[in-house]
Short mmCIF file of C-alpha atoms and ligand atoms in Angstrom, two decimals:
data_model
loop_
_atom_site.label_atom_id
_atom_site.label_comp_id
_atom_site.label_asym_id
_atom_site.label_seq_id
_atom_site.Cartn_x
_atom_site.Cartn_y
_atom_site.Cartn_z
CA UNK A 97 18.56 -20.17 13.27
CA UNK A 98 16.02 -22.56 15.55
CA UNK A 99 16.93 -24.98 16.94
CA UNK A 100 15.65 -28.93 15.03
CA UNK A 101 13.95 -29.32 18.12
CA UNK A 102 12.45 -25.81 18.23
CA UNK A 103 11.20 -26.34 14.33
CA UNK A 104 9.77 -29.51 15.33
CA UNK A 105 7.63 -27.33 18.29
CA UNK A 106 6.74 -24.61 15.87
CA UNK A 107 5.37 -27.17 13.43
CA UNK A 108 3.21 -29.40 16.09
CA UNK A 109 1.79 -25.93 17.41
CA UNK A 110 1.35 -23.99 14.14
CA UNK A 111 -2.45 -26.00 13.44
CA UNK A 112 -3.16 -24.22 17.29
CA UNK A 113 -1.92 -20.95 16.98
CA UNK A 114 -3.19 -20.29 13.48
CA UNK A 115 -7.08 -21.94 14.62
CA UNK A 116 -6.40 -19.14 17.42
CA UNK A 117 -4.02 -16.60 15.07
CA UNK A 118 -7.43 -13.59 15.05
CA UNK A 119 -7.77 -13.51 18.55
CA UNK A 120 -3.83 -13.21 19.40
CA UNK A 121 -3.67 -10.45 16.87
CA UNK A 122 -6.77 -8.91 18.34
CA UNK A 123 -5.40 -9.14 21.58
CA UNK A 124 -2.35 -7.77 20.92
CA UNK A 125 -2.63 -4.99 19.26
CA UNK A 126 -4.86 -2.77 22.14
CA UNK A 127 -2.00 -4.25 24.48
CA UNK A 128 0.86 -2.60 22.51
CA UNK A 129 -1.29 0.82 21.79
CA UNK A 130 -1.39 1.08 25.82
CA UNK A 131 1.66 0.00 27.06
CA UNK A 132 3.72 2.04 24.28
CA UNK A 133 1.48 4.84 23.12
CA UNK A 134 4.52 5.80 21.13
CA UNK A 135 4.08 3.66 18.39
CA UNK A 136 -0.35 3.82 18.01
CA UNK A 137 0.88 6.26 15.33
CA UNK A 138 2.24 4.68 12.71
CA UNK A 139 -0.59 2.69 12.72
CA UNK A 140 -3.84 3.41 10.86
CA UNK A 141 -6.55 3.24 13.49
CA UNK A 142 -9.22 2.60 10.87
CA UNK A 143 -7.09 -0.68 9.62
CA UNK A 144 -7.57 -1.69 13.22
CA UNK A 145 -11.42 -1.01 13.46
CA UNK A 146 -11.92 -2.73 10.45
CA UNK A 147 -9.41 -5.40 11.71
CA UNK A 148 -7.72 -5.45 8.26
CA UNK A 149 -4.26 -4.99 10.29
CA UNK A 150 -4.76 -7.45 13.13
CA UNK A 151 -5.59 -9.80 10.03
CA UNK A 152 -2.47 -9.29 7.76
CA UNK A 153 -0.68 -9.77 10.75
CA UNK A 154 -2.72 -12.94 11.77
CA UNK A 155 -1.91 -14.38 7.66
CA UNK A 156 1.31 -13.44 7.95
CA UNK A 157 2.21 -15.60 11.16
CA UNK A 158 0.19 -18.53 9.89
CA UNK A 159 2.00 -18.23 6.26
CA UNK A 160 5.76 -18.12 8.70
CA UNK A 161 4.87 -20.68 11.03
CA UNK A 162 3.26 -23.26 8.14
CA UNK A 163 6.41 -22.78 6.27
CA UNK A 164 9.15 -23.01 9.22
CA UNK A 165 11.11 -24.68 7.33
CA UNK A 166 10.99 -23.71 4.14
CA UNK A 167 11.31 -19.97 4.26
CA UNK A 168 11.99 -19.51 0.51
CA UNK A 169 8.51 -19.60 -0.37
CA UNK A 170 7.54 -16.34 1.82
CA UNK A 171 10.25 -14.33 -0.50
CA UNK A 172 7.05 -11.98 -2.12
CA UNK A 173 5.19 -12.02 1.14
CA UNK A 174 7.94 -10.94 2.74
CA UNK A 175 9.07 -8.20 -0.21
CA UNK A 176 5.70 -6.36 0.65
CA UNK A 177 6.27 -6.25 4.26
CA UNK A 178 9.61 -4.56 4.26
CA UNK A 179 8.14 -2.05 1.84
CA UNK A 180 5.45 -1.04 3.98
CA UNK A 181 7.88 -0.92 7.05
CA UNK A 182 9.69 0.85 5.02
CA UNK A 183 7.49 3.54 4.15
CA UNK A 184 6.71 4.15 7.61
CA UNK A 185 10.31 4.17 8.94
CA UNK A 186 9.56 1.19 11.32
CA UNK A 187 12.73 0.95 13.17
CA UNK A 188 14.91 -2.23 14.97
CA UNK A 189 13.96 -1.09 18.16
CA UNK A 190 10.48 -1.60 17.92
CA UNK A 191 10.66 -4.98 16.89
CA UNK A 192 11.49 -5.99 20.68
CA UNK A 193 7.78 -3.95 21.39
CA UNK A 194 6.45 -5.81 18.86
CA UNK A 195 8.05 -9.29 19.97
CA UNK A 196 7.27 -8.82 23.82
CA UNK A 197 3.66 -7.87 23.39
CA UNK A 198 2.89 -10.55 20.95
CA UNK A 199 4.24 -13.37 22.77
CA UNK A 200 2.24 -11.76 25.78
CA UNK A 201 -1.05 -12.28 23.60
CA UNK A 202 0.00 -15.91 22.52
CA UNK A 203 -0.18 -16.50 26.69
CA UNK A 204 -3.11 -14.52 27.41
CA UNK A 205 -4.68 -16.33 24.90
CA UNK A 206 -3.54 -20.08 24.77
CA UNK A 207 -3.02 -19.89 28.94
CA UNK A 208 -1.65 -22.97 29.93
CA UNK A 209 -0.89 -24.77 26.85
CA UNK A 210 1.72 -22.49 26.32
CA UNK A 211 4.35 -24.47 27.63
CA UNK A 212 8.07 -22.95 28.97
CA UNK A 213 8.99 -25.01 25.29
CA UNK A 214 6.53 -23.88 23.18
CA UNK A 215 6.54 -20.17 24.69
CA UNK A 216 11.10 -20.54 24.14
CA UNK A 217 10.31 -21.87 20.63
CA UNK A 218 7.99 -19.00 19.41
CA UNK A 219 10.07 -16.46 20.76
CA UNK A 220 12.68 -17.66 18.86
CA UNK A 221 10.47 -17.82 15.69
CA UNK A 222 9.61 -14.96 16.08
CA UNK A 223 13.67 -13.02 16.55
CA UNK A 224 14.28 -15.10 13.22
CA UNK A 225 11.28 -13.55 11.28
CA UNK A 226 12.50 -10.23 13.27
CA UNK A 227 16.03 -10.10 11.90
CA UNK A 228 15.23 -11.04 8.72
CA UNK A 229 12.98 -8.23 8.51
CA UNK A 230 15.36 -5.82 10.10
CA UNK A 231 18.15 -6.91 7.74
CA UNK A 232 15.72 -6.60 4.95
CA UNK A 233 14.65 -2.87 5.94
CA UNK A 234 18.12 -1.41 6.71
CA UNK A 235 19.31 -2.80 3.14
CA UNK A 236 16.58 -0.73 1.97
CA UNK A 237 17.22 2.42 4.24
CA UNK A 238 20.84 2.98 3.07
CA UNK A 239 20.02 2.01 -0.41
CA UNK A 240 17.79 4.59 -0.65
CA UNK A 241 19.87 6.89 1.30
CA UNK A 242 22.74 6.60 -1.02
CA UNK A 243 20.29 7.59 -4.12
CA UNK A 244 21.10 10.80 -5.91
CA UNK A 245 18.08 12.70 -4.02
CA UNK A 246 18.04 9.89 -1.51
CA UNK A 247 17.45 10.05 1.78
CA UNK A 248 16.82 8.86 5.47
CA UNK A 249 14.23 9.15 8.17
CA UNK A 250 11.46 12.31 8.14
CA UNK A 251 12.41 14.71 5.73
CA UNK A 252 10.75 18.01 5.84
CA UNK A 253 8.39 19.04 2.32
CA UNK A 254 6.49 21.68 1.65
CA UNK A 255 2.32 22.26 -0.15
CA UNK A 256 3.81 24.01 -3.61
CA UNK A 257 0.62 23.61 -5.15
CA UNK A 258 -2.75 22.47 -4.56
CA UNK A 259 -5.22 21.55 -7.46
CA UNK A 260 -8.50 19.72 -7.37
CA UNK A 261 -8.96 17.25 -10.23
CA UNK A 262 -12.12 16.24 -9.67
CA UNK A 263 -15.10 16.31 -7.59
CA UNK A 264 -13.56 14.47 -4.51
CA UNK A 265 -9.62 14.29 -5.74
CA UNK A 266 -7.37 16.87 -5.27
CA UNK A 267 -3.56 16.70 -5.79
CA UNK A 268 -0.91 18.00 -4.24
CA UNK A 269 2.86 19.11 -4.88
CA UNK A 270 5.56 18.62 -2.34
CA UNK A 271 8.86 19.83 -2.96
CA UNK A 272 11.28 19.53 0.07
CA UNK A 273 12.02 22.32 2.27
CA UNK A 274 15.82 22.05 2.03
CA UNK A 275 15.75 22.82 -1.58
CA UNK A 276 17.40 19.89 -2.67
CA UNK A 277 16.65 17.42 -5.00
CA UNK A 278 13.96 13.90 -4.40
CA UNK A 279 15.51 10.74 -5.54
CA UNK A 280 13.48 8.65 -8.32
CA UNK A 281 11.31 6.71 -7.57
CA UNK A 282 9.72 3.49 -10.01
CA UNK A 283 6.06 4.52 -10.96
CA UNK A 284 3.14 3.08 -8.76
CA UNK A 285 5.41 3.21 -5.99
CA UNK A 286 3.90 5.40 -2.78
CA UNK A 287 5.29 7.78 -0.25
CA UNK A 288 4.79 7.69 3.48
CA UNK A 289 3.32 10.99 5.18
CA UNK A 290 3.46 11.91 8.56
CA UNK A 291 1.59 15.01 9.73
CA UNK A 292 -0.10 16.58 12.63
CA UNK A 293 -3.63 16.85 12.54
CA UNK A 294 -5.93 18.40 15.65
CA UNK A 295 -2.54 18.18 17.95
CA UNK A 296 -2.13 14.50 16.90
CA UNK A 297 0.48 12.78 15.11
CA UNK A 298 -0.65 10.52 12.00
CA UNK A 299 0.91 8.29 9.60
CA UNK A 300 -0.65 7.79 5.76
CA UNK A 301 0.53 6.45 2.50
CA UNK A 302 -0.16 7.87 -0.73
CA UNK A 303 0.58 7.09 -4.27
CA UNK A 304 2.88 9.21 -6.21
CA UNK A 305 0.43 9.72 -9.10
CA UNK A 306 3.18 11.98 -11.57
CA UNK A 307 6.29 10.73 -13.21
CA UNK A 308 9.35 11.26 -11.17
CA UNK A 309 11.43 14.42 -12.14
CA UNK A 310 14.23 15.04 -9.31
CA UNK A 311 12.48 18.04 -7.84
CA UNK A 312 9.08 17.32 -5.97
CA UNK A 313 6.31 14.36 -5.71
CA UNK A 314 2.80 14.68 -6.10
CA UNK A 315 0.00 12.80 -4.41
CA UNK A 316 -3.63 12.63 -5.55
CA UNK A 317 -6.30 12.43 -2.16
CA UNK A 318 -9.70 11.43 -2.36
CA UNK A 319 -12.13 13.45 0.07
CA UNK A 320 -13.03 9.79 2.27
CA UNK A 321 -16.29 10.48 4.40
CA UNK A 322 -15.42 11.29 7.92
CA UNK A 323 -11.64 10.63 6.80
CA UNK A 324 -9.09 12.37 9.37
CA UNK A 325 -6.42 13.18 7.07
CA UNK A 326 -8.15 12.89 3.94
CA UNK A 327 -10.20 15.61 5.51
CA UNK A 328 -7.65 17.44 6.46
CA UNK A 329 -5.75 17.61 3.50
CA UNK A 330 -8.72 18.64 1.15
CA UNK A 331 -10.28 21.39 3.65
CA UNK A 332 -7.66 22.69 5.71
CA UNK A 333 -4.08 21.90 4.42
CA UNK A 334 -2.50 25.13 2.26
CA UNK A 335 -0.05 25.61 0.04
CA UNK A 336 3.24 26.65 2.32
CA UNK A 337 1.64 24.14 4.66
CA UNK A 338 4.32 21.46 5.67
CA UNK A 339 4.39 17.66 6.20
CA UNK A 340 7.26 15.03 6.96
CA UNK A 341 7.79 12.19 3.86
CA UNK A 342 9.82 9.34 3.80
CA UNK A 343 11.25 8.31 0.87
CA UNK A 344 9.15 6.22 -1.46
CA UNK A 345 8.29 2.35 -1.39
CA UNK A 346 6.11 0.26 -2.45
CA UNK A 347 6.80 -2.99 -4.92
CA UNK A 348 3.79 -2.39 -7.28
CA UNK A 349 6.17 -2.10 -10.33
CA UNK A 350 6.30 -2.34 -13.67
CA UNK A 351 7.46 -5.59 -14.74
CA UNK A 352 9.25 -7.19 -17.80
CA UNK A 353 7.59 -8.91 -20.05
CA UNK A 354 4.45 -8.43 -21.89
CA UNK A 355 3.76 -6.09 -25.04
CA UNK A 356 0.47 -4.74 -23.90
CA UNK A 357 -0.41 -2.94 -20.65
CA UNK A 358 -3.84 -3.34 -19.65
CA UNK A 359 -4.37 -0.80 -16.36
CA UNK A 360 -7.92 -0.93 -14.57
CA UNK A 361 -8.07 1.30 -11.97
CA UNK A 362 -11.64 2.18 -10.07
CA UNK A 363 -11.87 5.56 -8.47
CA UNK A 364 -8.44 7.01 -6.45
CA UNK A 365 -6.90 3.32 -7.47
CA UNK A 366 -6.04 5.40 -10.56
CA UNK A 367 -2.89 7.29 -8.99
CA UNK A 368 -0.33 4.82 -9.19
CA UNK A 369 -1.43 4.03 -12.43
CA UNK A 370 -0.98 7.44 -14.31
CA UNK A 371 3.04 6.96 -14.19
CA UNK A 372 2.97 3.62 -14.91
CA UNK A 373 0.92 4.42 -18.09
CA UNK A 374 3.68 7.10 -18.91
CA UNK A 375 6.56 4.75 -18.17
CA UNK A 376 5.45 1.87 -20.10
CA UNK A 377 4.74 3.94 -22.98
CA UNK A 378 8.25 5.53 -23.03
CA UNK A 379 9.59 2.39 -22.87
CA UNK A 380 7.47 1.26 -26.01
CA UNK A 381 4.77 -0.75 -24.65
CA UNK A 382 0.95 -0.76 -25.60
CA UNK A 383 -1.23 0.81 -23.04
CA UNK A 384 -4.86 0.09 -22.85
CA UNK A 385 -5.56 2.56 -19.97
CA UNK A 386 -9.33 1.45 -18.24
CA UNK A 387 -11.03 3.56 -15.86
CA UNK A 388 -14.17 2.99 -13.90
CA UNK A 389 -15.88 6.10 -12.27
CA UNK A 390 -19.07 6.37 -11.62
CA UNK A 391 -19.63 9.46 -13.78
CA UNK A 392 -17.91 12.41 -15.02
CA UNK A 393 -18.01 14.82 -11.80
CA UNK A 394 -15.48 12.18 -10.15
CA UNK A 395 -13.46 11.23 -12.80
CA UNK A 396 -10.01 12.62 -12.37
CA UNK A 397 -7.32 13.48 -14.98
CA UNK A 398 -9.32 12.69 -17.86
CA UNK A 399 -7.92 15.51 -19.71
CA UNK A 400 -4.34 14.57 -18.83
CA UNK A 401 -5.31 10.47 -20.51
CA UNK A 402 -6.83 12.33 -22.84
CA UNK A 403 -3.58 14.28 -24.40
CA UNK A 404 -1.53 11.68 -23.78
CA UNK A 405 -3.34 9.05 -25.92
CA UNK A 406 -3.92 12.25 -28.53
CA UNK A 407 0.01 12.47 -28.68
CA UNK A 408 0.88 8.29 -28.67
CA UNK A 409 -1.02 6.21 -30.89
CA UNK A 410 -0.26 3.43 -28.58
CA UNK A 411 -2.23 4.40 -25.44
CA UNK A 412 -6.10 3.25 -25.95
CA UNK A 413 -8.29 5.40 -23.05
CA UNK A 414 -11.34 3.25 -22.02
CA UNK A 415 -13.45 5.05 -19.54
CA UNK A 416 -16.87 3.08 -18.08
CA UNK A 417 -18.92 5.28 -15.87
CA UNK A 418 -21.01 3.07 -13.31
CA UNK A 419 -23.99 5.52 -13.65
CA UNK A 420 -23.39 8.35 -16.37
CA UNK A 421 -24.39 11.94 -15.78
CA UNK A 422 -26.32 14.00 -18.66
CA UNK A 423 -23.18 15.05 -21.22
CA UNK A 424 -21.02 12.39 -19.57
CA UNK A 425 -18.94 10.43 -22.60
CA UNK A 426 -17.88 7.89 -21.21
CA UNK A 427 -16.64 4.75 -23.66
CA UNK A 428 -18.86 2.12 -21.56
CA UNK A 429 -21.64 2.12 -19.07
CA UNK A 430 -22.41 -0.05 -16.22
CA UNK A 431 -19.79 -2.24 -14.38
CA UNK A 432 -16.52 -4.10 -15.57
CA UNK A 433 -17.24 -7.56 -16.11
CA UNK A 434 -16.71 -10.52 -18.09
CA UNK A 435 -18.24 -9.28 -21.07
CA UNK A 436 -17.04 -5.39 -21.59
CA UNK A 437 -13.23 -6.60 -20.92
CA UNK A 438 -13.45 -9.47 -23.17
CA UNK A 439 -13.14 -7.06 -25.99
CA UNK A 440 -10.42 -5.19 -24.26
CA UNK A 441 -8.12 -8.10 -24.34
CA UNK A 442 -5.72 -8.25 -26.94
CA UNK A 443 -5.72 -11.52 -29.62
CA UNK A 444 -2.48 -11.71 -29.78
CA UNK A 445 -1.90 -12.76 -25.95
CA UNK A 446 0.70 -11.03 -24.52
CA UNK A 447 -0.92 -9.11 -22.13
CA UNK A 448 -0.40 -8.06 -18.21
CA UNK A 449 -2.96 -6.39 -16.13
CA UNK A 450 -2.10 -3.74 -13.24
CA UNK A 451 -5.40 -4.02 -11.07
CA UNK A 452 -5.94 -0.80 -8.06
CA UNK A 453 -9.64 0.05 -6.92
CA UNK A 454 -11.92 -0.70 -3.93
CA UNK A 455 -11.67 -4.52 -2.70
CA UNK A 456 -14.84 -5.35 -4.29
CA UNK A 457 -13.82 -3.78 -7.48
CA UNK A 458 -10.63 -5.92 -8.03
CA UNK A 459 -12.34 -8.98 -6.90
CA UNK A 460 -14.17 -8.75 -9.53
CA UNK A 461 -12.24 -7.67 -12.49
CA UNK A 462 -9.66 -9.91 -11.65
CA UNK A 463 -12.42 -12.71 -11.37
CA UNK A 464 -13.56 -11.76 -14.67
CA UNK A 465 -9.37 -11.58 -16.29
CA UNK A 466 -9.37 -15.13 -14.53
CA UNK A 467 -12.49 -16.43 -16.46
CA UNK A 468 -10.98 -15.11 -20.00
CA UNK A 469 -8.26 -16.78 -19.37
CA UNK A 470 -5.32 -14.78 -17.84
CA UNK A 471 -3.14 -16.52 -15.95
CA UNK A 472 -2.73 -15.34 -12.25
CA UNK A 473 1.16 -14.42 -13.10
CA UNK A 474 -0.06 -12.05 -15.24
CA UNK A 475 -2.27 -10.30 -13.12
CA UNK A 476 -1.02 -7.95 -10.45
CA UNK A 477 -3.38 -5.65 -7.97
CA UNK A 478 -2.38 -3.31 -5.45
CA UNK A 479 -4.39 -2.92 -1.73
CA UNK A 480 -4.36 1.14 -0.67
CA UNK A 481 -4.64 -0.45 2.66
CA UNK A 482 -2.81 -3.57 4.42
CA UNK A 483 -3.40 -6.82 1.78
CA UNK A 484 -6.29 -8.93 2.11
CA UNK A 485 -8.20 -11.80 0.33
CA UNK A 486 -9.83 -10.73 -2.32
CA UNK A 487 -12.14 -13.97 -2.67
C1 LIG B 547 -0.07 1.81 -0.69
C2 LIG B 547 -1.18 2.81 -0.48
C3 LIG B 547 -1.41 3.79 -1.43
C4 LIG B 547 -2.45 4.70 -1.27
N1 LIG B 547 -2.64 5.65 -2.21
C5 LIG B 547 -3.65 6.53 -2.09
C6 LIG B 547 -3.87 7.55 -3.07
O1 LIG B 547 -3.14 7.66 -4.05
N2 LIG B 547 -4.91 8.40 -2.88
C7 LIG B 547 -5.75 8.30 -1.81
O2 LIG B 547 -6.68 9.10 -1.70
N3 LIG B 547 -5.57 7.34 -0.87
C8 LIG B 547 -4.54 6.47 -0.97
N4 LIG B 547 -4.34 5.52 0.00
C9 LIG B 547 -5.25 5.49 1.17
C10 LIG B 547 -4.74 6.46 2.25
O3 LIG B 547 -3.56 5.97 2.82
C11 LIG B 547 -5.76 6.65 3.39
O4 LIG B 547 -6.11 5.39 3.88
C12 LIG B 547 -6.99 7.42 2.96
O5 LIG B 547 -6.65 8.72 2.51
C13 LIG B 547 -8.00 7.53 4.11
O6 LIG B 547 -7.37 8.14 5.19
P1 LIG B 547 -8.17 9.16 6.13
O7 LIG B 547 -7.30 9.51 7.26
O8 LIG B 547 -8.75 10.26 5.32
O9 LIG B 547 -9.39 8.28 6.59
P2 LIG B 547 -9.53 7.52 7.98
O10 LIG B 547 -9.73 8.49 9.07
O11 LIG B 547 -8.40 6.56 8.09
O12 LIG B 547 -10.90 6.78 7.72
C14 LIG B 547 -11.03 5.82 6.66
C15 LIG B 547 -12.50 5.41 6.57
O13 LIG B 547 -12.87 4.83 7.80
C16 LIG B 547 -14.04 5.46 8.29
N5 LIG B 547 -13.93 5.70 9.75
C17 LIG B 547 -13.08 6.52 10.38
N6 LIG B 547 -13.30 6.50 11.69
C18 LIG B 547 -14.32 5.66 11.91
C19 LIG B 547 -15.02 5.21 13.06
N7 LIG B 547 -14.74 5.64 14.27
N8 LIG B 547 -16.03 4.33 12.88
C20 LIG B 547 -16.36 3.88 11.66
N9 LIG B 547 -15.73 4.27 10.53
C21 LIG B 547 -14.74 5.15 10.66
C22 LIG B 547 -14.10 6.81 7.61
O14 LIG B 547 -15.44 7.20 7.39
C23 LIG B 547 -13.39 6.60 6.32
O15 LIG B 547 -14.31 6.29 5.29
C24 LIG B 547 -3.29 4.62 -0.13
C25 LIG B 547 -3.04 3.65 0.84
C26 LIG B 547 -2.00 2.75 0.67
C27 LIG B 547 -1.74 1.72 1.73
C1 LIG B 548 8.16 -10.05 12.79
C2 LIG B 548 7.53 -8.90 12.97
C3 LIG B 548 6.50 -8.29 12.05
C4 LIG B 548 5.68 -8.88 11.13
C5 LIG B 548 5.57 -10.36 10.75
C6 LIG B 548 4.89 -7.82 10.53
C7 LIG B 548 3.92 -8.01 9.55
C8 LIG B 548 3.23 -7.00 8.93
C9 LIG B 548 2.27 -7.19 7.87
C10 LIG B 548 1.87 -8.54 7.27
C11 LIG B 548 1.81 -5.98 7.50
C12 LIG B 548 0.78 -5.67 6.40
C13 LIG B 548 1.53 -5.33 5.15
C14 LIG B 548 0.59 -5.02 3.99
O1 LIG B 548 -0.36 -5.76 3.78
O2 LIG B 548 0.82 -4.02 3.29
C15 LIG B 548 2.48 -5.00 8.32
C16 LIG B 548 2.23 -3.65 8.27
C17 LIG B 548 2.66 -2.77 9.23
N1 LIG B 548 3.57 -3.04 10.22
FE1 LIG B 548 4.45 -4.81 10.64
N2 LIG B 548 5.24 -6.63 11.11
C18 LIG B 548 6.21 -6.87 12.03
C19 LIG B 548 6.83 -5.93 12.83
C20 LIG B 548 6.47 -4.61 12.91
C21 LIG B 548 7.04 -3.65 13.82
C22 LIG B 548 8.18 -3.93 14.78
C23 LIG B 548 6.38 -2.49 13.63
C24 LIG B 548 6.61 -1.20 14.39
C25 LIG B 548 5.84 -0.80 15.33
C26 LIG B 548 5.40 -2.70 12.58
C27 LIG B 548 4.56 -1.73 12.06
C28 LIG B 548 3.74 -1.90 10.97
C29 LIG B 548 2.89 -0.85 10.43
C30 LIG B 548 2.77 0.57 10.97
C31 LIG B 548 2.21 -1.39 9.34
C32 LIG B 548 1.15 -0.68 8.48
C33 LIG B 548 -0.12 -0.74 9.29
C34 LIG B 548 -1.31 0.01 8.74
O3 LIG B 548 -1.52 0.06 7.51
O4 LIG B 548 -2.07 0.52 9.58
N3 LIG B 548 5.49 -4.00 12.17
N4 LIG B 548 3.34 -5.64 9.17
#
């Protein structure tokens, strides 16, 4: 717990640190990659060039220190933390790397004004944030652990099948090593990877884009341009290849509550939504499934929608290709806006929409949901990278 006086430091210094919050993150990132090469790789390298890492972390402080002292109201923030941690198996001990570089970037670059005070009170700040975190994680850790299938830490899995779905998707089946059995995990959750590629250790997340069913996962990769393990995976990785997993995470969920489904995905955004679909319909729910590809040669899993809806009368495909290929048959053209998901909407209300795609995608289908009148609680998106604005 901090100190009164200590709150009272973080709060007269939070308007400082958060005008400077970019730069610290900036800074301090490059300073923990070379003093503790260890950990670089965990961390995506591409969500530092596009700084979309130093900037969660930047949010993240500003949300903690604006709201010293009235933590509640980081409880969802905080939720999708741990479950990224999580995924990666961050552990306790690097939260003192973590702590020790970043109050070395705070003085590198606030100098002076960092005060023997200030510098006590952010340290301390930042050990509560730490152990609440840490407390957080291993509840998680053991919990899954203790799973039927659970488990802890790297576990070894093996490429039992690998099957392209479209032009630039391709799944893959991993069934562990040791024979056992995989512990369940709740549709549009993801697993964490971590495989060698050219002699060098990497860390990725991936979807799990089929229902759970005890014995393997599977994970759906789109071919990204230049993309190190993306690339890897499609061209080089074989079945009887291995990989490590941890177990899955990831709090993009199915939640209680309204009748009908309605699922946009855009592109690879559809993985996590292909067990959701199948999970809301067992559980009786309407599904209105919408896609957006931009034509036919990248539109994955069609035929798999396809049967589905063919089998359950309450599953309503919607596919809307961005630029339609001769033959394509798709049930829209053009882009998702305002006026092709007005008609989607159900009249009877009751309606919650699961949002995954590019950035610029879900800002603007969840602009559009916003302007026909869905309420933000009722609207839930998913980042396949660390969370960012979307305005
Ligand atoms: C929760 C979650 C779920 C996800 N689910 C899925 C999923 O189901 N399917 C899926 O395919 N992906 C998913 N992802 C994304 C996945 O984790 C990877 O980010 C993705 O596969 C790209 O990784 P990569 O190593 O191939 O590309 P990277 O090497 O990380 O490159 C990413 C992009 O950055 C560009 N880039 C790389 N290096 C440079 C450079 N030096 N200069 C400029 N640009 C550069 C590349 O051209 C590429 O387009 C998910 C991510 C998260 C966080
Ligand atoms: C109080 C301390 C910490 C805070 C406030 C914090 C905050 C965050 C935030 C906000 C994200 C982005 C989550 C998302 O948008 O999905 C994140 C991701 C991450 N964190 Fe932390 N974190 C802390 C400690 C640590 C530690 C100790 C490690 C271990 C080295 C770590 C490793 C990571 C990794 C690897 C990611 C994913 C990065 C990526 O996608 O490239 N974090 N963290």
């Amino acid at each position: 717990m901090l100190t009164p006086a200590q709150t009272a430091v973080i709060k007269a210094t939070a308007p400082v640190v958060a005008a400077h919050a970019s730069r610290i993150t900036g800074t301090f990132y490059p300073l923990m990659f070379e003093r503790h090469p260890e950990v670089r790789s965990v961390f995506n390298q591409s969500h530092q060039r596009n700084s979309a890492q130093p900037e969660a972390l930047a949010n993240a402080i500003i949300a903690y220190a604006s709201n010293i002292d009235r933590l509640e109201v980081l409880g969802p923030a905080v939720e999708g933390i741990v479950q990224k941690h999580v995924s990666l198996n961050i552990t306790p001990d690097q939260y003192a790397i973590v702590g020790t570089c970043l109050m070395e970037a705070i003085g590198r670059v606030l100098g002076d004004a960092v005060t023997p005070e200030i510098a006590d009170a952010w340290g301390a700040a930042y050990w509560q944030l730490a152990e609440l975190l840490i407390a957080a994680e291993e509840k998680e850790y053991a919990r899954k652990a203790a799973l039927s299938g659970g488990w802890r830490g790297a576990r070894r899995f093996r490429i039992v099948e690998k099957t392209p779905e479209s032009a630039v998707i391709t799944s893959f089946r991993l069934a562990p090593v040791d024979g056992g059995s995989v512990m369940d995990f709740r549709p549009g959750q993801y697993l964490g990877l971590r495989l060698t590629v050219d002699g060098e250790t990497v860390h990725r997340n991936y979807s799990l884009s089929a229902s759970p069913n005890g014995r393997e996962y599977r994970i759906s990769v789109k071919r990204e341009p230049q993309g190190l393990v993306s690339g890897y995976l499609h061209d080089r990785a074989r079945v009887g290849d291995e990989l490590d997993a941890y177990p899955p995470a990831g709090e993009f969920v199915l939640k209680d509550g309204a009748d009908t489904l309605l699922l946009i995905t855009g592109g690879v955004g559809q993985t996590p939504a292909l067990p959701l679909a199948e999970q809301a319909l067992a559980a009786g729910r309407r599904v209105i499934y919408v896609h957006a590809a931009l034509n036919g040669s990248v539109h994955a899993f069609r035929g798999h929608i396809d049967r589905l809806a063919a089998a359950n009368d309450a599953l309503t495909p919607v596919y809307c290709y961005a630029d339609p290929l001769p033959g394509d048959r798709p049930h829209m053209t053009g882009l998702l806006d305002e006026s092709r998901l007005a008609g989607l909407l159900p009249k009877d209300g009751g309606v919650a929409a699961y949002v995954v795609g590019p950035k610029p995608f879900m800002a603007a289908v969840i602009g559009a949901l916003t302007a026909l009148g869905l309420p933000a609680s009722a609207i839930v998106h998913e980042f396949f990278g660390p969370k960012e604005a979307l305005a």
